[in-house]
Coordinates of C-alpha atoms and ligand atoms in Angstrom, one line a residue:
X1 CA 105.2 126.9 122.4
X2 CA 102.4 127.9 120.1
X3 CA 102.4 125.7 117.1
X4 CA 101.1 125.9 113.5
X5 CA 101.6 123.9 110.3
X6 CA 103.2 126.9 108.7
X7 CA 104.7 130.2 110.0
X8 CA 105.1 133.0 107.5
X9 CA 107.7 135.7 108.1
X10 CA 106.1 139.0 107.0
X11 CA 102.5 139.8 106.1
X12 CA 103.1 141.6 102.8
X13 CA 100.5 141.0 100.2
X14 CA 102.5 137.9 98.9
X15 CA 102.7 136.5 102.4
X16 CA 98.9 136.9 102.8
X17 CA 98.2 135.4 99.4
X18 CA 100.4 132.4 100.2
X19 CA 98.6 132.0 103.6
X20 CA 95.2 132.2 101.8
X21 CA 95.9 129.3 99.6
X22 CA 97.4 127.3 102.4
X23 CA 94.5 127.9 104.7
X24 CA 92.0 127.0 102.0
X25 CA 93.9 123.7 101.6
X26 CA 93.4 123.1 105.3
X27 CA 96.8 124.0 106.8
X28 CA 97.0 126.1 110.0
X29 CA 99.0 129.3 109.3
X30 CA 100.5 132.0 111.5
X31 CA 101.8 135.3 109.9
X32 CA 104.3 137.3 111.9
X33 CA 104.6 140.9 110.8
X34 CA 107.3 143.4 112.0
X35 CA 105.2 146.5 111.5
X36 CA 102.1 147.6 113.5
X37 CA 100.1 147.2 110.3
X38 CA 100.1 144.3 107.8
X39 CA 100.5 144.7 104.1
X40 CA 104.1 145.7 103.6
X41 CA 104.2 147.9 100.5
X42 CA 100.5 147.4 100.0
X43 CA 98.9 149.7 102.7
X44 CA 96.6 152.7 102.8
X45 CA 97.1 154.8 105.9
X46 CA 95.7 158.1 107.3
X47 CA 99.3 159.2 107.4
X48 CA 98.6 162.9 108.2
X49 CA 96.0 162.4 110.8
X50 CA 96.9 165.6 112.8
X51 CA 97.4 168.1 110.0
X52 CA 94.9 166.6 107.5
X53 CA 92.4 164.2 109.1
X54 CA 90.3 162.0 106.8
X55 CA 92.8 161.9 104.0
X56 CA 94.0 158.3 103.1
X57 CA 97.3 157.7 101.4
X58 CA 98.7 154.7 99.6
X59 CA 102.2 154.9 101.2
X60 CA 103.6 152.6 98.5
X61 CA 101.9 150.7 95.6
X62 CA 98.9 152.3 93.9
X63 CA 98.5 151.2 90.3
X64 CA 97.8 147.5 89.9
X65 CA 98.4 145.8 86.5
X66 CA 100.1 142.5 87.1
X67 CA 97.5 141.1 89.5
X68 CA 95.2 141.1 86.5
X69 CA 97.4 138.8 84.6
X70 CA 96.9 136.0 87.0
X71 CA 94.0 134.2 88.8
X72 CA 94.6 135.3 92.4
X73 CA 91.6 137.7 92.7
X74 CA 89.2 135.3 91.2
X75 CA 90.5 132.1 92.8
X76 CA 90.5 133.6 96.2
X77 CA 87.1 135.3 95.5
X78 CA 88.5 138.5 97.0
X79 CA 85.3 140.4 96.0
X80 CA 83.5 138.4 98.6
X81 CA 85.9 139.9 101.2
X82 CA 85.2 143.5 100.1
X83 CA 87.7 144.0 97.3
X84 CA 86.5 146.1 94.4
X85 CA 88.7 147.2 91.6
X86 CA 88.2 150.5 89.9
X87 CA 89.8 150.6 86.4
X88 CA 91.5 153.7 85.2
X89 CA 90.6 155.4 81.9
X90 CA 92.5 157.4 80.8
X91 CA 95.6 155.5 82.0
X92 CA 98.4 158.0 81.4
X93 CA 98.7 161.8 80.9
X94 CA 102.2 163.3 80.2
X95 CA 102.4 167.0 79.4
X96 CA 105.4 167.9 77.2
X97 CA 107.4 171.1 77.5
X98 CA 106.6 172.1 74.0
X99 CA 102.9 172.2 74.7
X100 CA 102.0 168.7 73.3
X101 CA 100.8 166.0 75.6
X102 CA 100.5 162.2 75.5
X103 CA 97.1 161.0 76.7
X104 CA 96.8 157.2 76.9
X105 CA 93.3 155.7 77.1
X106 CA 92.5 152.1 77.8
X107 CA 91.4 151.8 74.3
X108 CA 94.3 151.5 71.8
X109 CA 92.3 153.2 69.0
X110 CA 91.5 156.2 71.2
X111 CA 95.2 156.4 72.2
X112 CA 96.3 156.3 68.5
X113 CA 93.8 159.1 67.7
X114 CA 95.5 161.2 70.4
X115 CA 99.0 160.5 69.0
X116 CA 97.8 161.2 65.5
X117 CA 97.0 164.8 66.5
X118 CA 100.8 165.2 66.2
X119 CA 102.1 162.3 64.1
X120 CA 100.3 159.9 61.9
X121 CA 103.3 157.6 61.5
X122 CA 103.8 157.2 65.3
X123 CA 100.1 156.6 65.8
X124 CA 100.1 153.7 63.4
X125 CA 103.4 152.4 64.8
X126 CA 101.9 152.6 68.3
X127 CA 99.1 150.2 67.3
X128 CA 101.7 147.8 65.9
X129 CA 104.0 148.2 68.9
X130 CA 101.2 147.6 71.4
X131 CA 100.0 144.6 69.5
X132 CA 103.6 143.1 69.6
X133 CA 104.0 143.6 73.4
X134 CA 100.5 142.2 74.1
X135 CA 101.3 139.1 72.2
X136 CA 104.6 138.8 74.1
X137 CA 102.7 139.3 77.3
X138 CA 100.2 136.6 76.4
X139 CA 103.0 134.3 75.5
X140 CA 104.9 134.6 78.9
X141 CA 102.0 135.3 81.4
X142 CA 101.6 131.5 81.8
X143 CA 105.2 131.3 83.0
X144 CA 104.5 134.1 85.6
X145 CA 101.8 132.0 87.1
X146 CA 103.8 128.9 87.7
X147 CA 106.9 127.9 89.7
X148 CA 109.8 128.6 87.2
X149 CA 111.3 125.1 87.4
X150 CA 108.0 123.2 87.2
X151 CA 107.6 122.4 83.5
X152 CA 104.3 120.6 84.2
X153 CA 102.8 123.6 85.9
X154 CA 104.0 126.0 83.2
X155 CA 102.7 123.9 80.3
X156 CA 99.4 123.4 82.2
X157 CA 98.9 127.2 82.1
X158 CA 99.0 127.5 78.3
X159 CA 95.7 127.8 76.5
X160 CA 95.2 127.9 72.7
X161 CA 95.4 131.7 72.7
X162 CA 98.7 131.8 74.6
X163 CA 100.2 129.2 72.2
X164 CA 99.0 131.1 69.1
X165 CA 100.5 134.3 70.5
X166 CA 103.7 132.6 71.4
X167 CA 103.9 131.2 67.9
X168 CA 103.3 134.6 66.4
X169 CA 106.2 136.0 68.4
X170 CA 108.8 133.1 68.1
X171 CA 107.4 131.1 65.2
X172 CA 110.3 130.7 62.8
X173 CA 114.0 131.3 63.1
X174 CA 114.1 135.0 62.3
X175 CA 111.1 135.8 64.5
X176 CA 112.8 133.9 67.4
X177 CA 116.1 135.7 66.9
X178 CA 114.3 139.0 66.7
X179 CA 112.4 138.3 69.9
X180 CA 115.7 137.3 71.6
X181 CA 117.2 140.6 70.5
X182 CA 114.2 142.5 71.9
X183 CA 114.8 140.8 75.2
X184 CA 118.4 141.8 75.4
X185 CA 118.2 145.3 74.2
X186 CA 117.2 148.5 76.0
X187 CA 113.9 150.4 76.2
X188 CA 115.6 153.3 74.6
X189 CA 116.8 151.3 71.6
X190 CA 113.4 149.8 71.2
X191 CA 111.6 153.2 71.4
X192 CA 114.0 154.8 68.9
X193 CA 113.4 151.9 66.5
X194 CA 109.7 152.3 66.5
X195 CA 109.0 156.0 67.1
X196 CA 110.0 159.6 66.1
X197 CA 108.3 161.8 68.6
X198 CA 109.8 162.7 71.9
X199 CA 106.4 163.5 73.5
X200 CA 105.6 159.8 73.0
X201 CA 109.0 158.2 73.7
X202 CA 109.5 160.0 77.0
X203 CA 106.4 158.7 78.8
X204 CA 107.0 155.2 77.4
X205 CA 110.6 155.3 78.6
X206 CA 109.4 156.6 82.0
X207 CA 107.1 153.6 82.4
X208 CA 109.7 151.2 81.2
X209 CA 112.1 152.6 83.9
X210 CA 109.5 151.5 86.6
X211 CA 111.7 148.3 86.5
X212 CA 114.1 150.5 88.4
X213 CA 116.7 150.9 85.7
X214 CA 117.6 153.7 83.3
X215 CA 116.1 153.4 79.7
X216 CA 119.5 152.9 78.2
X217 CA 120.1 149.7 80.2
X218 CA 120.4 146.6 78.0
X219 CA 118.2 143.5 78.8
X220 CA 115.4 145.7 80.2
X221 CA 113.5 146.3 77.0
X222 CA 110.7 144.2 78.4
X223 CA 109.8 147.3 80.3
X224 CA 108.1 148.4 77.1
X225 CA 105.3 146.1 78.2
X226 CA 104.4 148.4 81.0
X227 CA 102.3 150.7 78.8
X228 CA 100.7 147.8 76.8
X229 CA 99.5 146.3 80.1
X230 CA 97.6 149.5 80.8
X231 CA 95.5 148.7 77.6
X232 CA 95.1 145.0 78.5
X233 CA 94.4 143.7 81.1
X234 CA 94.2 147.4 82.2
X235 CA 95.3 149.4 85.2
X236 CA 93.1 149.4 88.3
X237 CA 93.1 150.5 91.9
X238 CA 91.2 148.9 94.8
X239 CA 88.3 151.1 96.0
X240 CA 89.5 152.7 99.2
X241 CA 93.2 152.3 98.2
X242 CA 95.8 149.6 97.8
X243 CA 95.2 148.7 101.5
X244 CA 91.8 147.4 100.6
X245 CA 93.5 144.5 98.8
X246 CA 95.4 143.8 102.1
X247 CA 92.2 144.2 104.1
X248 CA 90.3 141.7 101.8
X249 CA 93.2 139.2 102.2
X250 CA 93.2 139.7 106.0
X251 CA 89.5 139.0 106.1
X252 CA 89.9 135.8 104.1
X253 CA 92.8 134.7 106.2
X254 CA 91.1 135.3 109.5
X255 CA 87.8 133.7 108.3
X256 CA 89.8 130.5 107.5
X257 CA 91.3 130.5 111.0
X258 CA 94.6 132.1 110.1
X259 CA 96.4 134.2 112.7
X260 CA 98.2 137.5 111.9
X261 CA 100.3 139.0 114.7
X262 CA 101.8 142.5 114.2
X263 CA 104.8 144.1 116.0
X264 CA 106.5 140.8 115.8
X265 CA 109.8 141.2 114.0
X266 CA 111.3 137.8 113.3
X267 CA 114.9 137.5 114.5
X268 CA 115.8 133.9 113.8
X269 CA 114.7 130.9 112.0
X270 CA 114.9 127.8 114.3
X271 CA 116.7 124.9 112.7
X272 CA 116.8 121.4 114.3
X273 CA 119.5 118.8 114.4
X274 CA 118.2 117.3 111.2
X275 CA 118.9 120.6 109.4
X276 CA 115.1 121.3 109.2
X277 CA 113.4 124.7 109.8
X278 CA 111.0 124.1 112.7
X279 CA 109.9 127.5 113.8
X280 CA 111.0 131.1 114.4
X281 CA 112.0 133.4 117.3
X282 CA 110.8 137.0 117.4
X283 CA 112.3 140.1 119.1
X284 CA 111.8 139.6 122.8
X285 CA 112.6 135.9 122.6
X286 CA 109.1 134.3 122.0
X287 CA 109.3 131.2 119.8
X288 CA 106.6 129.8 117.4
X289 CA 106.7 126.3 116.1
X290 CA 106.2 125.4 112.5
X291 CA 105.4 121.8 112.1
X292 CA 105.5 121.6 108.3
X293 CA 107.4 124.7 107.1
X294 CA 108.6 128.3 107.5
X295 CA 107.9 130.6 104.5
X296 CA 109.7 133.9 104.2
X297 CA 108.0 136.9 102.6
X298 CA 111.3 138.8 103.1
X299 CA 114.3 138.8 100.7
X300 CA 116.7 135.9 100.6
X301 CA 119.7 138.0 101.6
X302 CA 118.1 139.2 104.9
X303 CA 116.6 135.8 105.6
X304 CA 119.8 133.7 105.2
X305 CA 122.4 136.3 106.2
X306 CA 120.6 137.7 109.3
X307 CA 118.1 135.0 110.4
X308 CA 119.7 131.6 109.7
X309 CA 122.6 130.4 111.8
X310 CA 125.6 130.5 109.5
X311 CA 126.8 126.9 110.4
X312 CA 123.4 125.6 109.5
X313 CA 123.5 127.4 106.2
X314 CA 127.0 126.2 105.6
X315 CA 126.1 122.6 106.2
X316 CA 123.1 122.9 103.9
X317 CA 125.0 124.6 101.1
X318 CA 128.6 125.7 101.7
X319 CA 128.5 128.1 98.7
X320 CA 125.2 129.9 99.4
X321 CA 126.4 132.5 101.8
X322 CA 129.1 133.8 99.5
X323 CA 126.7 133.8 96.5
X324 CA 124.0 135.6 98.4
X325 CA 126.5 138.2 99.5
X326 CA 128.2 138.7 96.2
X327 CA 126.1 137.4 93.3
X328 CA 122.8 139.1 94.0
X329 CA 122.5 142.6 92.6
X330 CA 120.6 145.2 94.4
X331 CA 121.4 148.6 93.0
X332 CA 121.2 151.8 94.8
X333 CA 118.0 153.2 93.4
X334 CA 114.9 153.5 95.4
X335 CA 112.1 156.1 96.0
X336 CA 111.7 159.4 97.8
X337 CA 108.0 159.3 98.5
X338 CA 105.8 162.5 98.8
X339 CA 102.2 162.4 99.8
X340 CA 100.1 165.5 100.0
X341 CA 96.6 166.5 101.1
X342 CA 95.2 169.0 98.6
X343 CA 92.4 171.5 98.6
X344 CA 92.0 171.0 94.8
X345 CA 93.5 169.0 91.9
X346 CA 96.6 170.1 90.2
X347 CA 95.4 172.0 87.1
X348 CA 97.4 171.6 83.9
X349 CA 96.0 174.7 82.4
X350 CA 98.4 175.0 79.5
X351 CA 97.6 171.4 78.5
X352 CA 93.9 171.5 78.0
X353 CA 93.2 170.6 81.6
X354 CA 90.4 168.2 82.2
X355 CA 90.1 166.5 85.6
X356 CA 89.5 163.2 83.9
X357 CA 93.2 163.4 82.5
X358 CA 94.2 162.8 86.1
X359 CA 92.4 159.5 86.5
X360 CA 95.4 157.5 85.6
X361 CA 99.1 158.2 86.1
X362 CA 100.5 161.7 85.4
X363 CA 104.1 161.6 84.2
X364 CA 106.6 164.4 84.2
X365 CA 109.1 163.1 81.7
X366 CA 110.3 165.8 79.3
X367 CA 112.6 163.5 77.1
X368 CA 114.1 160.1 77.2
X369 CA 117.3 161.8 78.3
X370 CA 115.4 163.3 81.2
X371 CA 114.3 159.8 82.3
X372 CA 117.8 158.5 81.8
X373 CA 119.2 161.1 84.1
X374 CA 116.5 160.4 86.8
X375 CA 117.6 156.8 87.0
X376 CA 121.3 156.8 86.1
X377 CA 122.2 159.5 88.6
X378 CA 120.3 157.7 91.4
X379 CA 122.2 154.5 90.7
X380 CA 125.5 156.5 91.1
X381 CA 124.3 157.8 94.5
X382 CA 123.4 161.3 93.2
X383 CA 120.0 162.9 93.7
X384 CA 118.5 163.8 90.3
X385 CA 116.7 166.9 91.6
X386 CA 118.2 169.6 89.4
X387 CA 115.4 168.8 87.0
X388 CA 113.2 166.1 88.6
X389 CA 111.2 163.5 86.6
X390 CA 108.1 162.3 88.4
X391 CA 105.5 159.6 88.5
X392 CA 102.4 161.0 90.3
X393 CA 98.7 160.1 90.8
X394 CA 95.7 162.1 92.1
X395 CA 93.9 159.0 93.4
X396 CA 90.9 160.9 94.6
X397 CA 89.8 161.8 91.0
X398 CA 89.0 158.1 90.5
X399 CA 88.0 157.4 94.1
X400 CA 86.7 160.4 96.0
X401 CA 86.2 158.2 99.1
X402 CA 89.9 158.6 100.0
X403 CA 89.6 162.3 101.1
X404 CA 87.0 164.5 102.7
X405 CA 84.3 165.8 100.3
X406 CA 85.7 168.0 97.5
X407 CA 89.3 167.4 98.7
X408 CA 92.1 165.5 97.0
X409 CA 95.3 163.5 97.7
X410 CA 98.6 163.6 95.6
X411 CA 100.9 160.6 95.4
X412 CA 104.4 161.3 94.1
X413 CA 107.2 158.8 93.4
X414 CA 110.6 160.4 92.9
X415 CA 113.5 158.0 92.2
X416 CA 116.4 158.7 94.4
X417 CA 119.6 156.9 95.7
X418 CA 119.4 154.9 98.9
X419 CA 123.0 155.7 99.8
X420 CA 124.1 159.2 98.8
X421 CA 127.6 159.1 97.4
X422 CA 130.1 161.0 99.6
X423 CA 127.7 161.1 102.6
X424 CA 128.4 157.5 103.9
X425 CA 128.0 157.3 107.7
X426 CA 125.9 160.4 108.1
X427 CA 122.1 160.9 108.4
X428 CA 119.5 158.2 108.7
X429 CA 121.2 154.8 108.9
X430 CA 124.4 156.3 107.5
X431 CA 122.8 156.9 104.1
X432 CA 123.3 160.7 104.1
X433 CA 119.6 161.4 104.2
X434 CA 118.4 164.0 106.7
X435 CA 115.1 165.7 107.4
X436 CA 116.4 168.9 105.9
X437 CA 117.7 167.2 102.8
X438 CA 114.5 165.3 102.0
X439 CA 112.4 168.4 102.4
X440 CA 114.8 170.3 100.2
X441 CA 114.5 167.7 97.5
X442 CA 110.6 167.5 97.9
X443 CA 110.5 171.3 97.4
X444 CA 112.4 170.9 94.2
X445 CA 110.0 168.2 93.1
X446 CA 107.0 170.4 93.8
X447 CA 108.7 173.2 92.0
X448 CA 109.0 171.1 88.9
X449 CA 105.4 170.0 89.1
X450 CA 104.4 173.7 89.5
X451 CA 106.0 174.3 86.0
X452 CA 103.1 172.3 84.7
X453 CA 100.4 172.7 87.3
X454 CA 101.0 176.3 88.7
X455 CA 98.2 176.0 91.3
X456 CA 99.9 173.0 93.1
X457 CA 101.8 175.0 95.8
X458 CA 98.7 176.8 97.1
X459 CA 96.6 173.6 96.9
X460 CA 98.8 171.7 99.4
X461 CA 97.2 171.5 102.8
X462 CA 99.8 169.3 104.4
X463 CA 102.5 166.9 103.2
X464 CA 104.5 163.9 104.2
X465 CA 107.9 163.2 102.8
X466 CA 109.7 159.9 103.3
X467 CA 113.3 159.6 102.4
X468 CA 114.7 156.4 100.8
X469 CA 116.3 155.5 104.1
X470 CA 113.0 155.8 106.0
X471 CA 111.1 153.9 103.4
X472 CA 113.7 151.1 103.5
X473 CA 113.4 150.9 107.3
X474 CA 109.6 150.9 107.2
X475 CA 109.5 148.1 104.7
X476 CA 112.4 146.2 106.2
X477 CA 113.8 146.0 102.6
X478 CA 117.5 145.9 101.9
X479 CA 118.6 149.3 100.7
X480 CA 115.0 150.2 100.4
X481 CA 114.5 148.0 97.4
X482 CA 110.8 147.5 97.0
X483 CA 111.3 144.7 94.5
X484 CA 113.6 143.1 97.2
X485 CA 116.2 142.6 94.6
X486 CA 116.7 144.2 91.1
X487 CA 114.4 143.3 88.3
X488 CA 117.0 142.8 85.6
X489 CA 117.0 139.8 83.2
X490 CA 119.9 138.2 85.0
X491 CA 117.8 137.9 88.2
X492 CA 114.5 136.8 86.7
X493 CA 112.5 133.6 86.2
X494 CA 114.6 130.6 87.1
X495 CA 117.5 132.9 88.1
X496 CA 115.5 134.8 90.8
X497 CA 117.0 135.2 93.3
X498 CA 119.6 132.6 92.5
X499 CA 119.2 129.5 90.5
X500 CA 119.6 127.1 93.5
X501 CA 116.8 128.8 95.4
X502 CA 114.6 130.0 92.5
X503 CA 111.8 127.5 92.9
X504 CA 110.6 128.8 96.2
X505 CA 112.5 126.0 98.0
X506 CA 115.9 126.3 99.8
X507 CA 118.7 123.9 100.8
X508 CA 117.3 124.0 104.3
X509 CA 114.4 121.5 104.5
X510 CA 111.1 123.1 105.4
X511 CA 112.3 126.7 104.6
X512 CA 110.6 128.3 101.7
X513 CA 110.8 131.6 99.9
X514 CA 108.1 133.9 98.6
X515 CA 107.8 137.6 97.9
X516 CA 109.0 140.2 95.4
X517 CA 112.5 138.7 95.5
X518 CA 111.3 135.5 94.0
X519 CA 109.7 134.7 90.5
X520 CA 108.1 136.5 88.8
X521 CA 109.3 139.5 90.9
X522 CA 108.1 142.7 92.5
X523 CA 104.9 144.7 92.1
X524 CA 101.3 143.9 93.1
X525 CA 100.6 140.5 91.6
X526 CA 100.2 137.9 94.4
X527 CA 102.0 135.5 91.9
X528 CA 105.0 134.8 94.1
X529 CA 102.7 134.0 97.0
X530 CA 100.4 131.7 94.9
X531 CA 103.3 129.9 93.2
X532 CA 105.1 129.4 96.6
X533 CA 101.9 127.9 98.1
X534 CA 101.7 125.4 95.1
X535 CA 105.4 124.4 95.7
X536 CA 104.8 124.0 99.5
X537 CA 101.7 121.9 99.0
X538 CA 103.4 119.8 96.4
X539 CA 106.2 119.1 98.8
X540 CA 103.7 117.8 101.3
X541 CA 101.6 115.5 99.0
X542 CA 103.6 115.3 95.8
X543 CA 101.6 112.4 94.2
X544 CA 98.0 113.3 95.1
X545 CA 98.7 117.0 94.2
X546 CA 99.9 116.0 90.8
X547 CA 96.9 113.8 90.1
X548 CA 94.6 116.6 91.2
X549 CA 96.4 119.0 88.9
X550 CA 96.2 116.6 86.0
X551 CA 92.4 116.1 86.6
X552 CA 91.9 119.9 86.8
X553 CA 93.9 120.5 83.7
X554 CA 92.0 117.8 81.7
X555 CA 88.7 119.3 82.9
X556 CA 89.8 122.8 81.8
X557 CA 90.7 121.7 78.2
X558 CA 87.8 119.4 77.6
Ligands
FAD601 C1 106.8 153.8 96.9 C2 106.4 152.5 96.2 C3 105.5 152.6 95.1 C4 105.2 151.4 94.5 N1 104.2 151.4 93.5 C5 103.8 150.3 93.0 C6 102.7 150.4 92.1 O1 102.1 151.4 91.8 N2 102.2 149.2 91.5 C7 102.8 148.0 91.8 O2 102.5 147.0 91.3 N3 103.9 147.9 92.7 C8 104.3 149.1 93.2 N4 105.4 149.1 94.1 C9 106.0 147.7 94.4 C10 105.2 146.8 95.3 O3 104.5 147.5 96.3 C11 106.0 145.7 95.9 O4 106.9 145.1 95.0 C12 105.2 144.6 96.6 O5 104.2 145.2 97.4 C13 106.0 143.7 97.4 O6 105.1 142.8 98.1 P1 105.7 141.6 99.0 O7 104.5 141.0 99.7 O8 106.5 140.7 98.1 O9 106.7 142.3 99.9 P2 106.6 143.4 101.0 O10 105.4 144.3 100.8 O11 107.9 144.1 101.1 O12 106.3 142.7 102.4 C14 107.3 142.2 103.2 C15 106.7 142.2 104.6 O13 107.7 141.6 105.5 C16 107.7 142.4 106.7 N5 109.0 142.2 107.3 C17 110.2 142.6 107.0 N6 111.1 142.2 107.9 C18 110.4 141.4 108.8 C19 110.8 140.7 109.9 N7 112.0 140.6 110.4 N8 109.8 140.0 110.6 C20 108.5 140.1 110.3 N9 108.1 140.7 109.2 C21 109.1 141.4 108.4 C22 107.5 143.9 106.2 O14 107.1 144.8 107.2 C23 106.5 143.6 105.1 O15 105.2 143.7 105.6 C24 105.7 150.1 94.9 C25 106.6 150.1 95.9 C26 107.0 151.3 96.6 C27 107.9 151.3 97.7

């Protein structure tokens, strides 16, 4: 049997980040990936090779913000392995039905000047609002970059600036209570409190709803942070597409002797008589031995309920199976993904079209109510396609290398239900989705875009439409949830995915968790991978690791 120190289930970007840290520390690592390409929701693929050769598509993630809130890119020196980030500016363009438009630049001042064309009050409020969320971000980012139950790690991440910002947010009883209220209220309430103009509130609500919840949902107001992140640290895309991040990680992993095997879906975690994870078995029966640990890049529900023998789980923690089944919330909302090869960019002629407006994200969000409908209906199993709200990018404006000369690509994210209500047991995997339905919905989405960019239909050379059911199957994600589990406050930090398995460890010795379903959650950040690697290494050499940490911390503050 092939044997390694660590076997990682899944080569998503978090699995690869985790592997990179472990390899750098001298462990031998094997990553087993179910798909024929590694990267999970972080790939760039020539997905329309027959109809539109030479066009490269980000099949999932495209806009990277959270990774710039942590040290992964610098610590792993990913630029040495070919990663180059291109920062977007402008960062958001949202045309409004009344002819106004919101144009967000990386500079707050320039953004305020755009808002002031329509409302001086909202422009001034925008500066204050952004300042508040940037201070909140600075106060909590150190928590993102540490295992959530490791006080020493968390405290060690705080620098003077973070502490000052934390004090400015929670210094004093009233400020603290106000901050608490902001954490438990909804994006809609926060936006109504600060702003008057719909042309501004609608795109901010649309970005907040990227958490996968409607803007009215209480406890998700932190989604307001999504726009402030685009100012600082900024929003960037790897040159060549998101897959370039995966490629850089792969180069690093391989250069350190790591092994990545594709088309190897893991079926079972092997657990010995001492209740310790000692390896995995893949489809076809081959087994791989893990001498020091097995790390899962897939969600806890699939891991424990499908890959761990139930008697082993029961003897490790008799309550865990029930809690995984019933306590974890994974709502019904996911994405219908549309990728198009274009002969020219969509032109927003009625909105002072400039190609540079398309460098960042284009949002079709007519009002907060429009965004509400897009997410609330999806959660109820209905397709919100009577008046679609969209998040789209034209990546080739920033990075022409992703299409043949002069041509473009279009990336559209349309929130949609995984399971269509009333269609249970039909279509792909019983979800109700069929080829005919997904194409009908895609036509409506393109029709809506054509209301703003009338040239879009004749610009499409070819398109690829992936239903939520197909996306879920491709990613191996439960109900197509690309955050593995919901990103609501009740499942964050030391509650993610459940308190007893929130620190990347599990009741089964030698079995660890990483990935979007662990702290601090989904999106391209690499933080779950890095944090998990820390916990794993700590479990191997607890004392020497702590001493090394202490020395590093003292060096950094002196
Ligand atoms: C359409 C879409 C758009 C998105 N846009 C953005 C964006 O713009 N910005 C952003 O920050 N985030 C975005 N996200 C979210 C982000 O991509 C994910 O949250 C993130 O990539 C998750 O990374 P991960 O490594 O934790 O997990 P994953 O990428 O899900 O990786 C898990 C890996 O495990 C593999 N696997 C599954 N089962 C098995 C098995 N049995 N055996 C072996 N391997 C297995 C999978 O194939 C996969 O490679 C988007 C997601 C989607 C779907």
